[in-house]
Amino acid sequence: MRIDGSTALVTGANRGIGRHFARHLLERGAARVYATARDPRTVDLPGVEVLRLDVTDPGSVAAAAEVAGDVALLVNNAGINTAQDLVGGDLAKIRLEMDTHFYGTLDVVRAFAPVLAANGGGAIVNVLSALSWFSAPGTGAYAAAKAAQWGLTNGIRLELAGQGTLVTALHLGSADTDMIAGTGLDPINQPADVARAALDGVEAGAVEVLVDDWSAHVKASLAGDPAVFYRDLVG
C-alpha cells in the first residue's frame, strides 16, 4: 500500500518505537495519523491526532474504532515487558503479558478489520520480536506472549487475505527504548530504524520484516537442533 495520503493508527505511540512510527508516517505523507496511548496526555508529537486506546480494555478499543473509521494502516505496537519467568513468576503479571500482546492485539484487529475492509483492505503491522522464536532467563512471559502474537499474526493474515489486507510481521532484537532500560542488554536497533524498516516493508508488500541480523539468525536456527542454539545462547 502507499503511505502517502493514507490514514494510519499506531498503538502505544507515546514513546519508543511507536512514537517513531507516528513520526515516520507523517514524514512519508500520511494524511492523518492517530497516535494512541492509554493516557493521551503522554503523546507529545506535533501533527498527530491523539486518541485514547488501552488495548487491554475492550470498551476503549471499540470506542477508538468508532472514531477512527478512516484508518487504512494499523500498527499494533503497544507492548509490555514484566520480566517474569513462567514457573516462579507473578502469575498476574504473566497474564498481563498475554492480555496485552495476544488478546489486546486480537481485540484491536477484530475492531479494525471491518474498517480496513471498508477502506480498501489496507495493511496491519504487528510489532513482534526475535523472542517470538526463543526464550532466555527472565523473558519467559514476554517470549510466550510474543510467540502467541506471532501465531495470531499468521492466522489473521489468512483470514483477512480475502478483504485485501496485508498483514506484516515485524521481528527485531533489542531496541533502545524504555522497555530494555535497566535490563543490562545492549540495544541492537534504534527505534527510528525499526519504524523505517517496517514501513518500507509495508510499501513493498512484505509479509515479514526482519530488522536485524540477530532476528534472521534466530529464525534460521528453527530448522536446526534447539539444543545447539540454547547451548550457544548461554555460552
PDB file of C-alpha atoms in Angstrom:
ATOM      1  CA  MET A   1       0.000   0.000   0.000  1.00  0.00           C
ATOM      2  CA  ARG A   2       1.002   3.638  -0.381  1.00  0.00           C
ATOM      3  CA  ILE A   3       1.520   5.501   2.852  1.00  0.00           C
ATOM      4  CA  ASP A   4       1.396   8.901   1.173  1.00  0.00           C
ATOM      5  CA  GLY A   5      -2.140  10.214   1.560  1.00  0.00           C
ATOM      6  CA  SER A   6      -3.280   7.340   3.785  1.00  0.00           C
ATOM      7  CA  THR A   7      -4.673   7.329   7.317  1.00  0.00           C
ATOM      8  CA  ALA A   8      -2.842   5.314   9.953  1.00  0.00           C
ATOM      9  CA  LEU A   9      -3.291   4.406  13.601  1.00  0.00           C
ATOM     10  CA  VAL A  10      -0.440   3.453  15.925  1.00  0.00           C
ATOM     11  CA  THR A  11      -0.997   1.865  19.328  1.00  0.00           C
ATOM     12  CA  GLY A  12       1.436   2.763  22.080  1.00  0.00           C
ATOM     13  CA  ALA A  13       2.544   5.867  20.181  1.00  0.00           C
ATOM     14  CA  ASN A  14       3.571   7.945  23.179  1.00  0.00           C
ATOM     15  CA  ARG A  15       7.189   6.725  23.272  1.00  0.00           C
ATOM     16  CA  GLY A  16       9.790   4.355  21.851  1.00  0.00           C
ATOM     17  CA  ILE A  17       9.148   2.585  18.577  1.00  0.00           C
ATOM     18  CA  GLY A  18       5.505   3.679  18.474  1.00  0.00           C
ATOM     19  CA  ARG A  19       6.397   7.359  18.606  1.00  0.00           C
ATOM     20  CA  HIS A  20       8.867   6.865  15.754  1.00  0.00           C
ATOM     21  CA  PHE A  21       6.220   5.028  13.745  1.00  0.00           C
ATOM     22  CA  ALA A  22       3.916   8.024  14.064  1.00  0.00           C
ATOM     23  CA  ARG A  23       6.692  10.463  13.166  1.00  0.00           C
ATOM     24  CA  HIS A  24       7.813   8.496  10.102  1.00  0.00           C
ATOM     25  CA  LEU A  25       4.231   8.147   8.905  1.00  0.00           C
ATOM     26  CA  LEU A  26       3.877  11.913   8.959  1.00  0.00           C
ATOM     27  CA  GLU A  27       7.193  12.327   7.172  1.00  0.00           C
ATOM     28  CA  ARG A  28       6.061   9.904   4.455  1.00  0.00           C
ATOM     29  CA  GLY A  29       2.989  11.970   3.756  1.00  0.00           C
ATOM     30  CA  ALA A  30       0.262  10.198   5.699  1.00  0.00           C
ATOM     31  CA  ALA A  31      -2.803  12.414   5.592  1.00  0.00           C
ATOM     32  CA  ARG A  32      -3.783  11.572   9.157  1.00  0.00           C
ATOM     33  CA  VAL A  33      -2.022   9.703  11.950  1.00  0.00           C
ATOM     34  CA  TYR A  34      -3.895   8.640  15.054  1.00  0.00           C
ATOM     35  CA  ALA A  35      -1.325   8.383  17.848  1.00  0.00           C
ATOM     36  CA  THR A  36      -2.866   6.368  20.657  1.00  0.00           C
ATOM     37  CA  ALA A  37      -1.930   5.688  24.259  1.00  0.00           C
ATOM     38  CA  ARG A  38      -3.607   4.672  27.498  1.00  0.00           C
ATOM     39  CA  ASP A  39      -3.047   8.236  28.707  1.00  0.00           C
ATOM     40  CA  PRO A  40      -3.420  10.672  25.785  1.00  0.00           C
ATOM     41  CA  ARG A  41      -1.585  13.347  27.789  1.00  0.00           C
ATOM     42  CA  THR A  42       1.660  11.412  27.261  1.00  0.00           C
ATOM     43  CA  VAL A  43       1.569  11.899  23.465  1.00  0.00           C
ATOM     44  CA  ASP A  44       3.589  14.996  22.569  1.00  0.00           C
ATOM     45  CA  LEU A  45       4.250  14.572  18.823  1.00  0.00           C
ATOM     46  CA  PRO A  46       3.129  17.569  16.729  1.00  0.00           C
ATOM     47  CA  GLY A  47       0.879  16.867  13.769  1.00  0.00           C
ATOM     48  CA  VAL A  48      -0.850  13.719  15.040  1.00  0.00           C
ATOM     49  CA  GLU A  49      -4.418  13.215  16.229  1.00  0.00           C
ATOM     50  CA  VAL A  50      -4.256  11.931  19.782  1.00  0.00           C
ATOM     51  CA  LEU A  51      -6.656   9.191  20.767  1.00  0.00           C
ATOM     52  CA  ARG A  52      -7.092   7.192  23.962  1.00  0.00           C
ATOM     53  CA  LEU A  53      -6.681   3.470  23.419  1.00  0.00           C
ATOM     54  CA  ASP A  54      -5.897   0.853  26.052  1.00  0.00           C
ATOM     55  CA  VAL A  55      -5.520  -2.454  24.227  1.00  0.00           C
ATOM     56  CA  THR A  56      -6.457  -4.382  27.391  1.00  0.00           C
ATOM     57  CA  ASP A  57      -9.809  -2.560  27.628  1.00  0.00           C
ATOM     58  CA  PRO A  58     -12.315  -3.795  25.004  1.00  0.00           C
ATOM     59  CA  GLY A  59     -14.508  -0.746  25.538  1.00  0.00           C
ATOM     60  CA  SER A  60     -11.580   1.554  24.800  1.00  0.00           C
ATOM     61  CA  VAL A  61     -10.735  -0.433  21.660  1.00  0.00           C
ATOM     62  CA  ALA A  62     -14.318  -0.282  20.384  1.00  0.00           C
ATOM     63  CA  ALA A  63     -14.514   3.457  21.038  1.00  0.00           C
ATOM     64  CA  ALA A  64     -11.280   4.090  19.124  1.00  0.00           C
ATOM     65  CA  ALA A  65     -12.513   2.086  16.135  1.00  0.00           C
ATOM     66  CA  GLU A  66     -15.723   4.097  16.127  1.00  0.00           C
ATOM     67  CA  VAL A  67     -13.796   7.382  15.993  1.00  0.00           C
ATOM     68  CA  ALA A  68     -11.058   6.290  13.589  1.00  0.00           C
ATOM     69  CA  GLY A  69     -13.260   4.986  10.804  1.00  0.00           C
ATOM     70  CA  ASP A  70     -10.896   6.149   8.054  1.00  0.00           C
ATOM     71  CA  VAL A  71      -7.888   4.006   9.017  1.00  0.00           C
ATOM     72  CA  ALA A  72      -6.124   2.101   6.236  1.00  0.00           C
ATOM     73  CA  LEU A  73      -2.908   1.205   8.113  1.00  0.00           C
ATOM     74  CA  LEU A  74      -2.977  -0.258  11.619  1.00  0.00           C
ATOM     75  CA  VAL A  75       0.258  -0.576  13.589  1.00  0.00           C
ATOM     76  CA  ASN A  76      -0.072  -2.841  16.630  1.00  0.00           C
ATOM     77  CA  ASN A  77       2.893  -1.634  18.640  1.00  0.00           C
ATOM     78  CA  ALA A  78       1.609  -1.422  22.225  1.00  0.00           C
ATOM     79  CA  GLY A  79       3.532  -3.763  24.485  1.00  0.00           C
ATOM     80  CA  ILE A  80       4.803  -4.503  27.951  1.00  0.00           C
ATOM     81  CA  ASN A  81       7.675  -6.469  29.453  1.00  0.00           C
ATOM     82  CA  THR A  82       7.146  -7.638  33.026  1.00  0.00           C
ATOM     83  CA  ALA A  83      10.424  -9.640  33.096  1.00  0.00           C
ATOM     84  CA  GLN A  84       8.686 -12.677  34.586  1.00  0.00           C
ATOM     85  CA  ASP A  85       9.817 -16.290  34.469  1.00  0.00           C
ATOM     86  CA  LEU A  86       6.965 -18.698  33.823  1.00  0.00           C
ATOM     87  CA  VAL A  87       7.347 -21.148  36.703  1.00  0.00           C
ATOM     88  CA  GLY A  88       8.305 -18.835  39.546  1.00  0.00           C
ATOM     89  CA  GLY A  89       6.986 -15.522  38.263  1.00  0.00           C
ATOM     90  CA  ASP A  90       3.981 -13.466  39.298  1.00  0.00           C
ATOM     91  CA  LEU A  91       1.013 -15.092  37.531  1.00  0.00           C
ATOM     92  CA  ALA A  92      -0.938 -11.826  37.367  1.00  0.00           C
ATOM     93  CA  LYS A  93       1.938 -10.195  35.505  1.00  0.00           C
ATOM     94  CA  ILE A  94       2.264 -13.193  33.202  1.00  0.00           C
ATOM     95  CA  ARG A  95      -1.440 -12.894  32.354  1.00  0.00           C
ATOM     96  CA  LEU A  96      -0.953  -9.169  31.717  1.00  0.00           C
ATOM     97  CA  GLU A  97       1.688 -10.022  29.095  1.00  0.00           C
ATOM     98  CA  MET A  98      -0.781 -12.288  27.293  1.00  0.00           C
ATOM     99  CA  ASP A  99      -3.650  -9.823  27.716  1.00  0.00           C
ATOM    100  CA  THR A 100      -1.514  -7.105  26.142  1.00  0.00           C
ATOM    101  CA  HIS A 101       0.292  -8.864  23.325  1.00  0.00           C
ATOM    102  CA  PHE A 102      -2.178 -11.577  22.330  1.00  0.00           C
ATOM    103  CA  TYR A 103      -5.692 -10.674  23.424  1.00  0.00           C
ATOM    104  CA  GLY A 104      -5.060  -6.937  23.148  1.00  0.00           C
ATOM    105  CA  THR A 105      -3.758  -7.255  19.601  1.00  0.00           C
ATOM    106  CA  LEU A 106      -6.632  -9.577  18.712  1.00  0.00           C
ATOM    107  CA  ASP A 107      -9.229  -7.148  20.079  1.00  0.00           C
ATOM    108  CA  VAL A 108      -7.730  -4.293  18.075  1.00  0.00           C
ATOM    109  CA  VAL A 109      -7.597  -6.380  14.888  1.00  0.00           C
ATOM    110  CA  ARG A 110     -11.190  -7.564  15.309  1.00  0.00           C
ATOM    111  CA  ALA A 111     -12.360  -3.989  15.864  1.00  0.00           C
ATOM    112  CA  PHE A 112     -10.480  -2.517  12.916  1.00  0.00           C
ATOM    113  CA  ALA A 113     -10.802  -5.348  10.359  1.00  0.00           C
ATOM    114  CA  PRO A 114     -14.181  -4.013   9.110  1.00  0.00           C
ATOM    115  CA  VAL A 115     -12.722  -0.500   9.000  1.00  0.00           C
ATOM    116  CA  LEU A 116      -9.808  -1.671   6.856  1.00  0.00           C
ATOM    117  CA  ALA A 117     -12.165  -3.608   4.589  1.00  0.00           C
ATOM    118  CA  ALA A 118     -14.330  -0.540   4.085  1.00  0.00           C
ATOM    119  CA  ASN A 119     -11.255   1.485   3.176  1.00  0.00           C
ATOM    120  CA  GLY A 120      -9.951  -0.887   0.516  1.00  0.00           C
ATOM    121  CA  GLY A 121      -8.133  -3.504   2.578  1.00  0.00           C
ATOM    122  CA  GLY A 122      -5.078  -1.610   3.761  1.00  0.00           C
ATOM    123  CA  ALA A 123      -2.452  -3.148   5.976  1.00  0.00           C
ATOM    124  CA  ILE A 124      -1.657  -4.258   9.511  1.00  0.00           C
ATOM    125  CA  VAL A 125       1.801  -4.265  11.093  1.00  0.00           C
ATOM    126  CA  ASN A 126       2.253  -6.373  14.213  1.00  0.00           C
ATOM    127  CA  VAL A 127       5.394  -5.475  16.154  1.00  0.00           C
ATOM    128  CA  LEU A 128       6.791  -8.826  17.263  1.00  0.00           C
ATOM    129  CA  SER A 129      10.277  -9.827  18.378  1.00  0.00           C
ATOM    130  CA  ALA A 130      13.080 -12.292  17.825  1.00  0.00           C
ATOM    131  CA  LEU A 131      11.804 -13.603  21.174  1.00  0.00           C
ATOM    132  CA  SER A 132       8.785 -14.901  19.275  1.00  0.00           C
ATOM    133  CA  TRP A 133      11.105 -17.828  18.432  1.00  0.00           C
ATOM    134  CA  PHE A 134      13.182 -18.428  21.590  1.00  0.00           C
ATOM    135  CA  SER A 135      13.351 -17.685  25.285  1.00  0.00           C
ATOM    136  CA  ALA A 136      16.023 -16.607  27.738  1.00  0.00           C
ATOM    137  CA  PRO A 137      16.180 -16.260  31.538  1.00  0.00           C
ATOM    138  CA  GLY A 138      13.821 -13.516  32.681  1.00  0.00           C
ATOM    139  CA  THR A 139      11.947 -13.398  29.374  1.00  0.00           C
ATOM    140  CA  GLY A 140       9.624 -16.379  29.762  1.00  0.00           C
ATOM    141  CA  ALA A 141       6.369 -14.429  29.959  1.00  0.00           C
ATOM    142  CA  TYR A 142       7.336 -11.966  27.246  1.00  0.00           C
ATOM    143  CA  ALA A 143       8.595 -14.674  24.881  1.00  0.00           C
ATOM    144  CA  ALA A 144       5.476 -16.799  25.369  1.00  0.00           C
ATOM    145  CA  ALA A 145       3.225 -13.820  24.691  1.00  0.00           C
ATOM    146  CA  LYS A 146       5.206 -12.815  21.604  1.00  0.00           C
ATOM    147  CA  ALA A 147       5.106 -16.402  20.329  1.00  0.00           C
ATOM    148  CA  ALA A 148       1.318 -16.302  20.706  1.00  0.00           C
ATOM    149  CA  GLN A 149       1.198 -12.961  18.920  1.00  0.00           C
ATOM    150  CA  TRP A 150       3.260 -14.425  16.071  1.00  0.00           C
ATOM    151  CA  GLY A 151       0.746 -17.268  15.742  1.00  0.00           C
ATOM    152  CA  LEU A 152      -2.064 -14.716  15.789  1.00  0.00           C
ATOM    153  CA  THR A 153      -0.321 -12.753  13.033  1.00  0.00           C
ATOM    154  CA  ASN A 154      -0.087 -15.810  10.795  1.00  0.00           C
ATOM    155  CA  GLY A 155      -3.733 -16.639  11.441  1.00  0.00           C
ATOM    156  CA  ILE A 156      -5.176 -13.213  10.702  1.00  0.00           C
ATOM    157  CA  ARG A 157      -3.045 -12.973   7.557  1.00  0.00           C
ATOM    158  CA  LEU A 158      -5.004 -15.878   6.134  1.00  0.00           C
ATOM    159  CA  GLU A 159      -8.353 -14.718   7.452  1.00  0.00           C
ATOM    160  CA  LEU A 160      -8.011 -11.152   6.126  1.00  0.00           C
ATOM    161  CA  ALA A 161      -6.495 -12.022   2.755  1.00  0.00           C
ATOM    162  CA  GLY A 162      -9.928 -12.136   1.178  1.00  0.00           C
ATOM    163  CA  GLN A 163     -10.574  -8.480   2.006  1.00  0.00           C
ATOM    164  CA  GLY A 164      -7.186  -7.459   0.603  1.00  0.00           C
ATOM    165  CA  THR A 165      -5.497  -6.634   3.911  1.00  0.00           C
ATOM    166  CA  LEU A 166      -1.717  -7.043   4.023  1.00  0.00           C
ATOM    167  CA  VAL A 167      -0.506  -8.383   7.395  1.00  0.00           C
ATOM    168  CA  THR A 168       3.171  -7.737   8.101  1.00  0.00           C
ATOM    169  CA  ALA A 169       5.081  -9.385  10.954  1.00  0.00           C
ATOM    170  CA  LEU A 170       7.915  -7.224  12.285  1.00  0.00           C
ATOM    171  CA  HIS A 171      10.698  -9.053  14.136  1.00  0.00           C
ATOM    172  CA  LEU A 172      13.600  -7.371  15.883  1.00  0.00           C
ATOM    173  CA  GLY A 173      16.132  -7.836  18.622  1.00  0.00           C
ATOM    174  CA  SER A 174      16.522  -5.295  21.420  1.00  0.00           C
ATOM    175  CA  ALA A 175      15.866  -1.631  20.641  1.00  0.00           C
ATOM    176  CA  ASP A 176      16.968   1.460  22.510  1.00  0.00           C
ATOM    177  CA  THR A 177      13.687   2.048  24.359  1.00  0.00           C
ATOM    178  CA  ASP A 178      12.440   2.338  27.922  1.00  0.00           C
ATOM    179  CA  MET A 179      11.468  -1.340  27.797  1.00  0.00           C
ATOM    180  CA  ILE A 180      15.082  -2.526  27.997  1.00  0.00           C
ATOM    181  CA  ALA A 181      16.310   0.217  30.294  1.00  0.00           C
ATOM    182  CA  GLY A 182      17.859  -1.361  33.366  1.00  0.00           C
ATOM    183  CA  THR A 183      17.946  -4.869  31.866  1.00  0.00           C
ATOM    184  CA  GLY A 184      21.666  -4.765  31.104  1.00  0.00           C
ATOM    185  CA  LEU A 185      21.004  -5.532  27.439  1.00  0.00           C
ATOM    186  CA  ASP A 186      22.798  -3.565  24.765  1.00  0.00           C
ATOM    187  CA  PRO A 187      20.329  -2.263  22.182  1.00  0.00           C
ATOM    188  CA  ILE A 188      20.801  -3.724  18.706  1.00  0.00           C
ATOM    189  CA  ASN A 189      18.477  -1.250  16.996  1.00  0.00           C
ATOM    190  CA  GLN A 190      17.460   2.376  17.127  1.00  0.00           C
ATOM    191  CA  PRO A 191      13.671   2.863  17.219  1.00  0.00           C
ATOM    192  CA  ALA A 192      13.724   5.134  14.174  1.00  0.00           C
ATOM    193  CA  ASP A 193      15.443   2.421  12.122  1.00  0.00           C
ATOM    194  CA  VAL A 194      12.845  -0.143  13.217  1.00  0.00           C
ATOM    195  CA  ALA A 195       9.937   2.056  12.170  1.00  0.00           C
ATOM    196  CA  ARG A 196      11.613   2.898   8.875  1.00  0.00           C
ATOM    197  CA  ALA A 197      12.255  -0.768   8.028  1.00  0.00           C
ATOM    198  CA  ALA A 198       8.676  -1.711   8.871  1.00  0.00           C
ATOM    199  CA  LEU A 199       7.141   1.000   6.703  1.00  0.00           C
ATOM    200  CA  ASP A 200       9.496   0.137   3.848  1.00  0.00           C
ATOM    201  CA  GLY A 201       8.207  -3.427   4.157  1.00  0.00           C
ATOM    202  CA  VAL A 202       4.579  -2.347   4.087  1.00  0.00           C
ATOM    203  CA  GLU A 203       5.088  -0.289   0.943  1.00  0.00           C
ATOM    204  CA  ALA A 204       6.886  -3.260  -0.651  1.00  0.00           C
ATOM    205  CA  GLY A 205       4.046  -5.639   0.265  1.00  0.00           C
ATOM    206  CA  ALA A 206       6.233  -7.742   2.592  1.00  0.00           C
ATOM    207  CA  VAL A 207       4.515 -10.218   4.914  1.00  0.00           C
ATOM    208  CA  GLU A 208       7.576 -10.348   7.178  1.00  0.00           C
ATOM    209  CA  VAL A 209      10.315  -7.866   8.049  1.00  0.00           C
ATOM    210  CA  LEU A 210      13.457  -8.994   9.876  1.00  0.00           C
ATOM    211  CA  VAL A 211      15.036  -5.797  11.130  1.00  0.00           C
ATOM    212  CA  ASP A 212      18.445  -7.140  12.137  1.00  0.00           C
ATOM    213  CA  ASP A 213      20.903  -9.997  11.677  1.00  0.00           C
ATOM    214  CA  TRP A 214      20.046 -11.417  15.107  1.00  0.00           C
ATOM    215  CA  SER A 215      16.403 -11.916  14.151  1.00  0.00           C
ATOM    216  CA  ALA A 216      17.458 -13.574  10.899  1.00  0.00           C
ATOM    217  CA  HIS A 217      19.846 -15.844  12.822  1.00  0.00           C
ATOM    218  CA  VAL A 218      17.195 -16.875  15.349  1.00  0.00           C
ATOM    219  CA  LYS A 219      14.661 -17.623  12.632  1.00  0.00           C
ATOM    220  CA  ALA A 220      17.200 -19.698  10.691  1.00  0.00           C
ATOM    221  CA  SER A 221      18.014 -21.667  13.846  1.00  0.00           C
ATOM    222  CA  LEU A 222      14.467 -23.044  13.976  1.00  0.00           C
ATOM    223  CA  ALA A 223      15.411 -25.531  11.271  1.00  0.00           C
ATOM    224  CA  GLY A 224      18.256 -26.874  13.416  1.00  0.00           C
ATOM    225  CA  ASP A 225      18.704 -28.662  16.730  1.00  0.00           C
ATOM    226  CA  PRO A 226      17.408 -26.415  19.528  1.00  0.00           C
ATOM    227  CA  ALA A 227      19.986 -27.916  21.877  1.00  0.00           C
ATOM    228  CA  VAL A 228      22.715 -26.325  19.778  1.00  0.00           C
ATOM    229  CA  PHE A 229      21.010 -22.920  19.744  1.00  0.00           C
ATOM    230  CA  TYR A 230      20.499 -22.830  23.516  1.00  0.00           C
ATOM    231  CA  ARG A 231      23.977 -24.141  24.202  1.00  0.00           C
ATOM    232  CA  ASP A 232      25.409 -21.265  22.161  1.00  0.00           C
ATOM    233  CA  LEU A 233      22.992 -18.796  23.767  1.00  0.00           C
ATOM    234  CA  VAL A 234      24.139 -19.486  27.311  1.00  0.00           C
ATOM    235  CA  GLY A 235      27.777 -19.805  26.250  1.00  0.00           C
TER     236      GLY A 235
END
